[in-house]
Structure formats: C-alpha cells, structure tokens
Coordinates of C-alpha atoms in Angstrom, one line a residue:
Chain A
M1 CA 53.5 -56.5 15.0
E2 CA 56.5 -54.6 16.9
S3 CA 54.3 -51.3 17.2
K4 CA 51.7 -53.2 19.5
V5 CA 54.3 -54.5 21.5
I6 CA 56.2 -51.4 21.9
L7 CA 52.5 -50.2 23.0
L8 CA 51.8 -53.0 25.3
V9 CA 55.2 -52.7 26.7
I10 CA 54.5 -48.8 27.5
L11 CA 51.0 -49.5 28.9
L12 CA 52.5 -52.3 31.3
S13 CA 55.5 -49.7 32.5
L14 CA 53.0 -47.1 33.2
A15 CA 50.9 -49.1 35.3
P16 CA 52.4 -48.4 38.5
C17 CA 52.2 -44.8 37.7
W18 CA 48.4 -45.3 38.6
N19 CA 48.8 -45.7 41.9
V20 CA 47.3 -42.5 43.5
S21 CA 48.5 -41.1 46.3
A22 CA 48.8 -37.6 48.4
Q23 CA 52.1 -37.0 46.9
E24 CA 52.7 -34.6 44.3
K25 CA 52.5 -35.1 40.8
T26 CA 53.2 -34.0 37.4
L27 CA 52.0 -34.9 34.4
A28 CA 53.9 -33.1 31.3
G29 CA 54.5 -33.9 27.2
E30 CA 55.2 -32.2 24.2
I31 CA 54.2 -33.5 20.3
S32 CA 55.9 -31.3 17.6
A33 CA 55.2 -32.4 13.8
V34 CA 58.1 -31.1 11.1
P35 CA 57.0 -30.9 7.9
L36 CA 60.4 -31.2 6.0
R37 CA 61.2 -31.5 2.1
V38 CA 64.8 -32.9 0.9
D39 CA 66.6 -32.0 -1.8
V40 CA 69.8 -34.6 -1.7
R41 CA 72.5 -33.4 -4.9
G42 CA 75.2 -35.5 -4.3
N43 CA 75.4 -38.9 -3.1
G44 CA 71.9 -40.0 -1.3
A45 CA 73.4 -43.2 0.7
K46 CA 76.2 -41.2 2.1
F47 CA 73.7 -38.5 3.6
N48 CA 71.7 -40.9 4.8
E49 CA 74.3 -43.7 5.7
Y50 CA 72.8 -44.0 9.2
R51 CA 69.7 -42.2 9.3
D52 CA 66.3 -41.5 7.2
L53 CA 65.8 -38.5 6.0
R54 CA 63.1 -38.2 3.6
G55 CA 60.9 -35.6 2.8
G56 CA 57.8 -36.2 5.0
V57 CA 56.5 -35.4 8.5
H58 CA 59.2 -36.0 10.8
S59 CA 57.3 -36.4 14.6
H60 CA 58.5 -36.0 18.4
I61 CA 56.4 -36.8 21.3
G62 CA 57.3 -36.8 25.0
L63 CA 55.7 -37.2 27.8
R64 CA 56.6 -37.8 31.5
Y65 CA 55.2 -38.7 34.7
D66 CA 56.9 -37.5 37.8
R67 CA 55.3 -38.2 40.8
D68 CA 58.1 -38.1 44.5
R69 CA 59.3 -40.8 44.2
T70 CA 58.2 -42.6 41.0
Y71 CA 58.8 -41.5 37.5
M72 CA 58.5 -42.2 34.1
D73 CA 59.5 -41.0 30.9
F74 CA 58.7 -41.8 27.6
Q75 CA 60.0 -40.1 23.9
A76 CA 59.3 -41.0 20.6
E77 CA 61.2 -39.8 17.7
D78 CA 60.7 -40.0 13.7
I79 CA 57.6 -41.9 14.0
G80 CA 57.0 -44.2 11.1
Y81 CA 60.7 -43.7 9.8
K82 CA 63.5 -46.5 9.3
D83 CA 65.5 -44.7 12.0
Q84 CA 62.5 -44.5 14.3
K85 CA 63.1 -44.9 17.8
Y86 CA 61.4 -44.8 21.3
E87 CA 62.7 -44.6 24.8
L88 CA 60.8 -45.5 27.9
N89 CA 62.9 -44.4 31.2
G90 CA 61.2 -45.0 34.7
G91 CA 62.1 -46.1 38.3
R92 CA 61.3 -45.8 41.8
R93 CA 63.9 -43.6 43.2
G94 CA 66.4 -44.9 45.3
S95 CA 65.0 -48.6 44.6
F96 CA 65.3 -49.5 41.2
R97 CA 64.9 -47.9 37.7
F98 CA 64.7 -49.6 34.2
H99 CA 65.1 -48.5 30.8
L100 CA 63.7 -49.9 27.8
R101 CA 64.6 -48.9 24.2
Y102 CA 63.7 -49.3 20.6
D103 CA 66.1 -47.4 18.5
E104 CA 66.6 -48.8 14.6
I105 CA 69.8 -47.7 12.7
P106 CA 69.9 -47.8 9.0
H107 CA 73.0 -48.1 7.4
H108 CA 73.2 -47.4 3.9
F109 CA 76.0 -47.9 1.4
T110 CA 74.3 -47.2 -1.9
F111 CA 71.2 -46.5 -3.9
G112 CA 70.0 -47.9 -7.2
S113 CA 73.2 -50.1 -7.8
R114 CA 73.5 -52.3 -9.4
A115 CA 75.1 -56.2 -8.8
S116 CA 77.1 -57.7 -11.6
P117 CA 75.0 -60.9 -13.2
Chain B
M1 CA 65.9 -26.9 119.9
G2 CA 63.8 -23.6 119.9
E3 CA 63.2 -23.8 116.0
P4 CA 61.5 -26.8 115.3
I5 CA 59.1 -25.9 118.0
R6 CA 58.5 -22.5 116.8
M7 CA 57.8 -24.4 113.0
A8 CA 55.3 -26.8 114.3
E9 CA 53.1 -23.9 116.2
V10 CA 53.8 -21.8 112.9
E11 CA 51.7 -24.8 111.3
K12 CA 49.4 -24.9 114.1
S13 CA 48.6 -21.1 114.1
P14 CA 45.7 -20.5 112.1
A15 CA 46.8 -16.9 111.5
F16 CA 49.8 -17.7 109.6
G17 CA 51.5 -14.8 108.6
L18 CA 55.4 -13.1 108.2
S19 CA 54.6 -11.3 111.7
T20 CA 55.2 -14.8 113.7
F21 CA 58.8 -14.5 112.4
T22 CA 61.5 -11.7 113.6
S23 CA 62.4 -9.0 111.2
D24 CA 65.8 -10.7 110.1
E25 CA 63.9 -14.2 109.5
R26 CA 61.5 -12.1 107.3
D27 CA 64.2 -10.9 105.4
M28 CA 65.9 -13.6 104.9
M29 CA 62.4 -15.2 103.7
K30 CA 62.3 -12.4 100.9
K31 CA 65.6 -13.1 99.9
A32 CA 65.0 -16.8 99.5
I33 CA 61.7 -16.3 97.9
L34 CA 63.0 -13.7 95.5
V35 CA 66.1 -16.2 94.8
L36 CA 63.8 -19.3 94.0
S37 CA 61.2 -17.1 92.0
I38 CA 64.6 -16.0 90.2
V39 CA 66.2 -19.1 89.8
P40 CA 63.5 -20.6 87.2
V41 CA 63.3 -17.3 85.5
L42 CA 67.0 -17.3 84.8
A43 CA 66.2 -21.0 84.1
F44 CA 64.2 -20.9 81.6
L45 CA 65.7 -17.6 79.5
G46 CA 69.1 -19.6 79.5
G47 CA 67.9 -22.3 78.7
G48 CA 65.8 -20.9 75.7
L49 CA 69.3 -19.7 74.9
C50 CA 70.9 -22.9 75.1
L51 CA 68.2 -24.0 72.7
Q52 CA 69.0 -21.8 70.1
E53 CA 71.9 -22.3 70.4
A54 CA 71.7 -25.7 70.0
A55 CA 69.0 -24.9 66.7
G56 CA 71.9 -23.0 64.9
S57 CA 75.0 -25.2 66.3
N58 CA 74.7 -26.5 62.8
G59 CA 73.9 -22.8 61.8
T60 CA 71.2 -23.8 59.5
V61 CA 68.3 -21.3 58.2
G62 CA 66.6 -23.8 56.4
V63 CA 65.3 -23.8 52.8
E64 CA 62.9 -20.9 52.6
V65 CA 65.7 -18.4 53.6
C66 CA 67.5 -19.5 50.6
K67 CA 64.5 -18.9 48.2
G68 CA 64.0 -15.7 49.5
C69 CA 67.5 -14.4 48.2
H70 CA 68.3 -17.0 45.5
E71 CA 64.5 -17.5 43.9
D72 CA 66.2 -18.5 40.6
H73 CA 68.7 -21.4 41.8
F74 CA 65.5 -22.5 44.2
K75 CA 63.3 -23.0 40.9
T76 CA 66.0 -25.4 39.5
Y77 CA 66.4 -26.9 42.0
M78 CA 63.1 -27.9 42.8
I79 CA 62.5 -29.5 39.0
S80 CA 65.7 -31.8 40.4
T81 CA 65.8 -35.5 41.6
H82 CA 67.6 -33.5 44.9
S83 CA 64.3 -32.0 45.9
K84 CA 62.6 -35.3 46.1
K85 CA 62.0 -35.5 50.1
S86 CA 60.8 -39.1 49.8
I87 CA 64.2 -40.4 48.4
P88 CA 66.5 -41.8 51.7
G89 CA 69.2 -39.2 52.2
S90 CA 68.3 -36.7 49.3
P91 CA 69.2 -33.1 50.2
A92 CA 65.8 -32.4 50.6
S93 CA 65.1 -35.1 53.6
Q94 CA 68.0 -33.8 55.2
E95 CA 68.9 -29.7 55.1
G96 CA 67.8 -28.8 51.9
C97 CA 70.1 -26.1 49.9
E98 CA 72.6 -26.4 53.0
S99 CA 72.9 -29.9 52.8
C100 CA 75.5 -29.2 50.0
H101 CA 76.5 -25.2 50.4
G102 CA 76.6 -25.7 54.0
P103 CA 75.0 -23.7 56.9
G104 CA 73.9 -20.6 56.0
A105 CA 73.3 -18.7 59.4
A106 CA 76.2 -16.8 59.0
H107 CA 76.0 -15.9 55.6
V108 CA 72.7 -14.9 56.3
E109 CA 73.1 -12.6 59.1
K110 CA 76.1 -10.7 56.7
S111 CA 73.1 -9.7 54.7
G112 CA 74.0 -12.2 51.6
E113 CA 78.0 -12.0 51.9
G114 CA 80.7 -14.0 50.8
G115 CA 83.6 -15.8 52.5
V116 CA 81.2 -16.6 55.9
G117 CA 81.7 -21.0 55.0
I118 CA 79.1 -21.1 52.1
F119 CA 80.0 -23.9 49.5
I120 CA 80.0 -22.8 46.3
F121 CA 80.6 -24.8 43.3
S122 CA 82.6 -22.7 41.5
K123 CA 86.1 -23.0 39.8
K124 CA 88.2 -20.2 41.4
L125 CA 86.4 -21.1 45.2
A126 CA 87.0 -24.7 45.4
D127 CA 89.3 -26.7 44.1
A128 CA 88.0 -30.5 42.1
K129 CA 88.7 -32.8 44.9
A130 CA 86.7 -30.7 47.1
K131 CA 83.8 -30.3 44.8
S132 CA 83.7 -34.3 44.5
A133 CA 84.1 -34.8 47.5
K134 CA 80.9 -33.3 48.5
C135 CA 79.2 -35.3 45.8
L136 CA 80.5 -38.4 47.3
E137 CA 79.2 -37.8 50.6
C138 CA 76.0 -39.2 49.8
H139 CA 76.8 -41.0 46.4
S140 CA 80.5 -42.7 47.1
E141 CA 78.5 -46.1 47.4
Q142 CA 77.2 -45.7 43.9
K143 CA 78.0 -48.7 41.9
D144 CA 78.9 -46.7 38.7
L145 CA 81.6 -44.9 40.9
T146 CA 83.4 -47.9 42.1
F147 CA 86.8 -47.0 40.0
W148 CA 86.1 -42.9 40.3
D149 CA 89.3 -43.5 42.2
I150 CA 91.1 -44.6 39.8
A151 CA 89.6 -42.4 37.0
R152 CA 91.5 -40.5 34.7
H153 CA 88.8 -37.5 35.0
K154 CA 89.6 -37.4 38.5
I155 CA 93.7 -37.6 38.3
E156 CA 93.4 -34.5 35.5
G157 CA 91.1 -32.5 37.9
V158 CA 87.8 -32.6 36.6
S159 CA 84.9 -32.8 39.5
C160 CA 81.1 -34.0 39.2
D161 CA 80.2 -30.5 38.8
N162 CA 82.1 -30.9 35.0
C163 CA 79.4 -32.7 33.6
H164 CA 76.5 -32.6 35.7
T165 CA 74.5 -30.4 38.2
V166 CA 72.2 -30.4 40.8
H167 CA 70.2 -27.3 39.6
S168 CA 68.2 -29.4 36.7
G169 CA 65.5 -31.8 35.9
T170 CA 67.7 -33.7 32.9
R171 CA 68.3 -36.9 32.7
M172 CA 71.3 -38.1 35.2
N173 CA 71.5 -34.0 35.9
L174 CA 73.8 -33.5 33.2
K175 CA 74.9 -30.2 31.7
A176 CA 74.4 -31.1 27.9
P177 CA 73.5 -34.4 26.2
Q178 CA 75.7 -36.8 24.8
P179 CA 77.9 -36.3 22.8
D180 CA 78.1 -32.3 23.2
L181 CA 79.1 -33.3 26.8
C182 CA 82.0 -34.9 26.1
N183 CA 83.5 -33.4 23.2
F184 CA 83.1 -29.6 24.9
C185 CA 86.7 -31.0 26.4
H186 CA 87.1 -33.6 23.7
K187 CA 87.9 -31.4 20.5
S188 CA 90.4 -34.3 18.8
I189 CA 87.4 -36.9 19.2
R190 CA 84.6 -34.8 17.9
S191 CA 86.9 -33.8 14.9
Q192 CA 86.8 -37.6 14.4
Q193 CA 83.6 -38.0 14.8
N194 CA 82.5 -35.6 11.8
R195 CA 84.7 -37.4 9.2
T196 CA 82.8 -39.1 6.4
S197 CA 83.3 -42.8 7.3
H198 CA 82.2 -42.7 11.5
H199 CA 80.2 -44.2 13.8
P200 CA 76.7 -43.2 13.8
I201 CA 77.2 -40.7 17.0
R202 CA 76.5 -37.4 15.8
E203 CA 73.1 -38.9 14.2
G204 CA 72.4 -39.9 18.0
K205 CA 72.0 -43.3 17.7
M206 CA 75.0 -44.0 20.0
K207 CA 76.7 -42.0 22.9
C208 CA 80.4 -42.2 24.2
T209 CA 79.0 -44.1 26.9
D210 CA 78.2 -46.8 25.1
C211 CA 82.0 -47.6 24.8
H212 CA 83.2 -46.1 27.3
E213 CA 83.3 -45.9 31.2
H214 CA 83.2 -42.1 32.0
H215 CA 83.6 -42.7 35.8
G216 CA 86.8 -44.6 36.0
G217 CA 87.6 -47.8 34.7
F218 CA 90.9 -50.0 33.4
G219 CA 92.7 -49.5 30.2
A220 CA 94.0 -46.6 28.6
T221 CA 90.4 -45.8 27.3
K222 CA 88.5 -46.5 29.8
I223 CA 86.2 -49.4 27.5
K224 CA 83.7 -51.3 28.5
A225 CA 84.6 -54.3 27.8
S226 CA 88.1 -56.7 28.7
S227 CA 89.3 -56.0 25.3
V228 CA 88.9 -53.8 22.1
N229 CA 87.9 -56.7 20.0
E230 CA 85.1 -58.1 23.3
L231 CA 83.8 -54.3 22.7
C232 CA 83.0 -54.3 19.0
Y233 CA 81.7 -57.4 18.8
Q234 CA 78.7 -56.6 21.5
C235 CA 77.5 -54.5 18.4
H236 CA 79.5 -56.2 15.1
A237 CA 78.6 -59.9 16.0
E238 CA 79.5 -61.2 12.6
K239 CA 83.1 -60.5 13.1
R240 CA 83.2 -62.8 16.2
G241 CA 83.6 -66.1 14.4
P242 CA 85.1 -68.6 15.2
F243 CA 86.1 -69.4 11.4
M244 CA 87.7 -72.1 9.4
W245 CA 90.4 -69.3 8.7
S246 CA 90.7 -66.6 10.8
H247 CA 92.6 -63.5 9.8
P248 CA 95.2 -63.1 12.7
P249 CA 95.1 -58.9 13.0
V250 CA 91.4 -59.3 13.4
D251 CA 91.7 -61.9 15.9
E252 CA 94.5 -59.6 17.7
N253 CA 92.9 -56.3 17.5
C254 CA 90.5 -54.4 15.7
L255 CA 92.3 -51.2 15.5
T256 CA 95.2 -52.7 13.9
C257 CA 93.3 -51.6 10.8
H258 CA 89.9 -49.7 11.7
V259 CA 89.9 -46.3 14.1
S260 CA 87.3 -46.2 16.5
H261 CA 85.8 -42.8 16.4
G262 CA 86.0 -41.8 12.2
S263 CA 88.1 -41.7 9.3
N264 CA 88.1 -40.4 5.8
H265 CA 88.7 -43.8 4.9
N266 CA 86.1 -45.8 4.1
K267 CA 84.9 -48.6 6.8
L268 CA 86.4 -46.3 9.6
L269 CA 90.3 -47.8 8.3
S270 CA 93.2 -46.3 9.6
S271 CA 94.8 -46.2 5.6
R272 CA 93.4 -47.0 2.1
V273 CA 93.3 -50.2 0.9
P274 CA 95.6 -51.5 -1.0
Q275 CA 98.2 -49.6 1.3
L276 CA 96.9 -50.8 4.7
C277 CA 96.9 -54.5 3.4
R278 CA 100.7 -53.9 2.2
N279 CA 101.7 -52.5 5.6
C280 CA 101.2 -56.5 6.3
H281 CA 101.4 -58.3 3.0
D282 CA 104.8 -56.7 1.4
Y283 CA 105.7 -59.7 -0.6
V284 CA 103.1 -62.5 -0.8
R285 CA 101.4 -63.6 -3.8
H286 CA 100.6 -60.3 -5.2
P287 CA 104.2 -58.5 -5.4
S288 CA 103.8 -55.0 -3.6
T289 CA 105.9 -53.5 -5.9
P290 CA 105.2 -50.1 -6.9
T291 CA 102.0 -48.8 -8.6
T292 CA 102.8 -48.7 -12.1
R293 CA 101.0 -46.7 -15.0
F294 CA 100.4 -50.1 -16.4
E295 CA 98.5 -50.7 -12.7
T296 CA 96.7 -47.8 -12.8
F297 CA 93.3 -46.6 -13.9
Q298 CA 95.9 -44.7 -16.9
G299 CA 97.2 -47.9 -18.4
P300 CA 95.4 -49.8 -21.3
T301 CA 94.8 -52.6 -18.2
P302 CA 94.0 -51.1 -15.3
S303 CA 94.7 -52.8 -12.7
N304 CA 91.9 -54.3 -9.5
K305 CA 94.1 -53.3 -7.1
M306 CA 93.0 -49.9 -7.9
F307 CA 89.5 -50.2 -8.2
A308 CA 86.7 -49.8 -6.0
R309 CA 87.4 -51.6 -3.0
S310 CA 90.9 -53.3 -4.2
C311 CA 91.8 -55.8 -2.5
L312 CA 88.4 -56.6 -1.0
N313 CA 87.0 -57.2 -4.7
C314 CA 87.9 -60.4 -4.2
H315 CA 88.9 -61.1 -0.7
G316 CA 85.8 -59.8 0.5
N317 CA 85.6 -61.8 3.7
I318 CA 88.7 -60.5 5.2
H319 CA 87.5 -60.8 8.6
G320 CA 87.6 -64.6 8.3
S321 CA 86.1 -67.5 6.2
N322 CA 84.4 -70.4 6.5
G323 CA 85.3 -71.9 2.6
P324 CA 86.0 -75.4 2.6
S325 CA 89.0 -74.8 0.6
T326 CA 91.8 -72.5 -0.8
R327 CA 89.7 -69.8 -1.8
G328 CA 88.7 -70.0 1.9
K329 CA 91.7 -70.1 2.7
T330 CA 92.5 -66.8 1.3
F331 CA 89.2 -65.3 2.2
V332 CA 88.0 -65.0 -1.3
R333 CA 84.3 -66.1 -0.1

C-alpha cells in the first residue's frame, strides 16, 4: 500500500513536466545495485542501530528532469530495506518548490534478547 | 533688395548653374556644401562613437567572451540554477558572468590580466562582507535570510561562498552534502557525532539544518524552535506529556540530562546512571552513600543500582508517568 502511494505521488508530481515546450530539457538518471555481504562480530544491534545493513543487494535510483524553469528530482535508496528512503524535490524556479520525503529510520536496541517472565 | 530679385531670377532661370553667381558667392556655396556634407558624416561617426561608449559604459563583454578563456567555469555555471534565463533576476537574465564578477571589458583589453575591477570570490581578494553583499544584491529578499544580519556565521566572517558555489548543479548549490559541509568547521561536533550513542546524523537520516537555523536566528545555537524542549518534542513527541506525574528537569530542559550530538553513555546521557541521577537525588529514599563492595558486582548481594540500566531498572518512566499511585509518582510505571 505504501509503495503504491509513493508511486502515485511521484507520477502526480511528474505530471506538470510533460507540458512540452520549446525550452531546453534534460532527463538524466542513474541506477546502481550493490551486492553486499555483512559479517558482524560483536553487537549487531549497535552496528545496525539506525540502519538495516543486511547482506543482499542495496540499490539506488536517481532521476532528474530539468527544464529551463521546471525541475524534478527523485531519489530512492535501499529499496526494500528497513531504512529505505524516497525523496522527491521539484518546483518551478521563481514560483514555488516542494519537497516530499519518505524515510524509514529503524532504531534497534537489541537482537534476540529475552524478556523477563 | 537686390538679393531676392536675383534669387527669383535664378529660380526662374532654366539654365540654373553656379555660373549665375559671382566667384565669391560660388566659394561661399562650396564651403557651405562642404560643411553641410561633413556635418552628417561627423555626426554619424560621433554618434557611433557615443553609442559604442554607451554599450561599454558598464564595461560588459558578454558571456561568450568569458567562455572563450574560462570554459571550465562556464560549464559548471551552465549546470547551475543561475544559468536559467527564464528565472526573473537570475544572472543569465542579466549580464551573465558579469552580473556577479563585474564588467569584463577592461579585463579583456588587458588580455585577462587581474586587478582590473573583476570581482573574484576569493579569500585573498575580497573580504567576507563584500562577497556576501554581492550575493545579497539578489538574495536579500529571501525568507530564510531574514536574520542573516544577526547570524553568528556573518559575525564570524563566514560568507555565502564558504558553503555555496554558483558553479554547481548540486541542491542549493552546496559545496558538499551535510553533515560533511558543517563538520568541516565544527570539528568538535563531528567528534560527538561519532560517539557510540548519537543521533542518526552520520547514517544520513538527520541533517544539521533539521535542528539549526544556519542563516541566523535567535538563541545561542540558532535552533529551529522557541526552546530546546520544543525542538526535541518535534520528533520525541511521547516525551511531551502532559503527565499526571511529571519529572521537573524534563519540563525545564532536555539538556539537563542529555547531550544533543553524541555521548559515550547510553541514550545520549551526559553522564552514566546512577551518577547522573545522584546529581540531584543526593539523599532521598535511596541514600547516595558511596557505593561499597556490597553494592557492586563483587559482593554476595550485588545492588540493582549497578546492574543494567541502574535506577532506570525500576524507574522506567523517568520522563513522566500517568500511573495513578505512588508507583506513578516515583515513575516506576
């Protein structure tokens, strides 16, 4: 559900960009995927206190649309992990700008602890 | 009276020519024609010179001329917001490079020689006040620069170009992302951020500007709230209360017990519990007698004051409690 909302917001925000004009336009993007193997020796909860650095593929997507006056910048990091982050900046220079951010911040105190009965 | 009659005769004469005039008159007319023909030529040339002077009266040469020599700077300028012509008041909509660096005609005439009135954003060649003033020519009306005149950064000689660069396509034209940009000067804060207990700054989940007003504000640390507590409650809302039993230091200032950037004690505490608690609770209920071997791990009955979370083992709701009994009053539940 969350991902659908995020996708909808992105699409709605990009809608003004399709107003084609003779102005100079730039659409640039980058996608990176980094396979990661993590071996923690010690306090794993402290190591991952505010992050989710598990083994797996950590990805990053960046898209930038820049017209002479209108711009839009979308960034997504660690998609699918507990510290995933989506950020959308856009606006019309000289008129308005907006900043939408969805950022998950885990806070791990301990892993595998037992509660007293 | 003879002159008009002669002119009338001339007009009527079918064979009009200089021969009808005397030699003196012919010389006069030749001079007049010469003068009349020279005047427009001189006027044209003079006007041209004047126009040329008017075009160069502000001494500008245009972006293309600058590009000829400073191509690298031009490329970085072109990816910045300042190069957008459609933005009213942007450098591109005015004089381009010369909007900020000043007119370049003299600089070009002297084949790129320095010291000819070109404004360079350099520490050696311009002081902070002059550099900031150059930016404020356009940005003075910006909302977040309202308190720039009383900003600590300004007083300490920090100028706009210490953090921002015109020649960049980064967000807000920053020279580096946060917190690295701020930590470049605030090294003690960087040290605190790297302690075991810290806000998620180095993980990239928080920025310095989430809490601080970098362009100036009120209070010693220019926080973005009327008090420290109000700032902390923006994220830690559960600590706000209201509680049936409130802990007075919590209401006064979070920084009574906590430090903001980082600590080597749990929960960003300024010192370890129970020592922290004993700063105030020096002789109430649990006597704060010096810890003996019987109260430490070494004795046969180790004290719970020294185990795990110490005082917080029992007084878990230390920020405030809604427990309707003495257990609530003592923040036990």
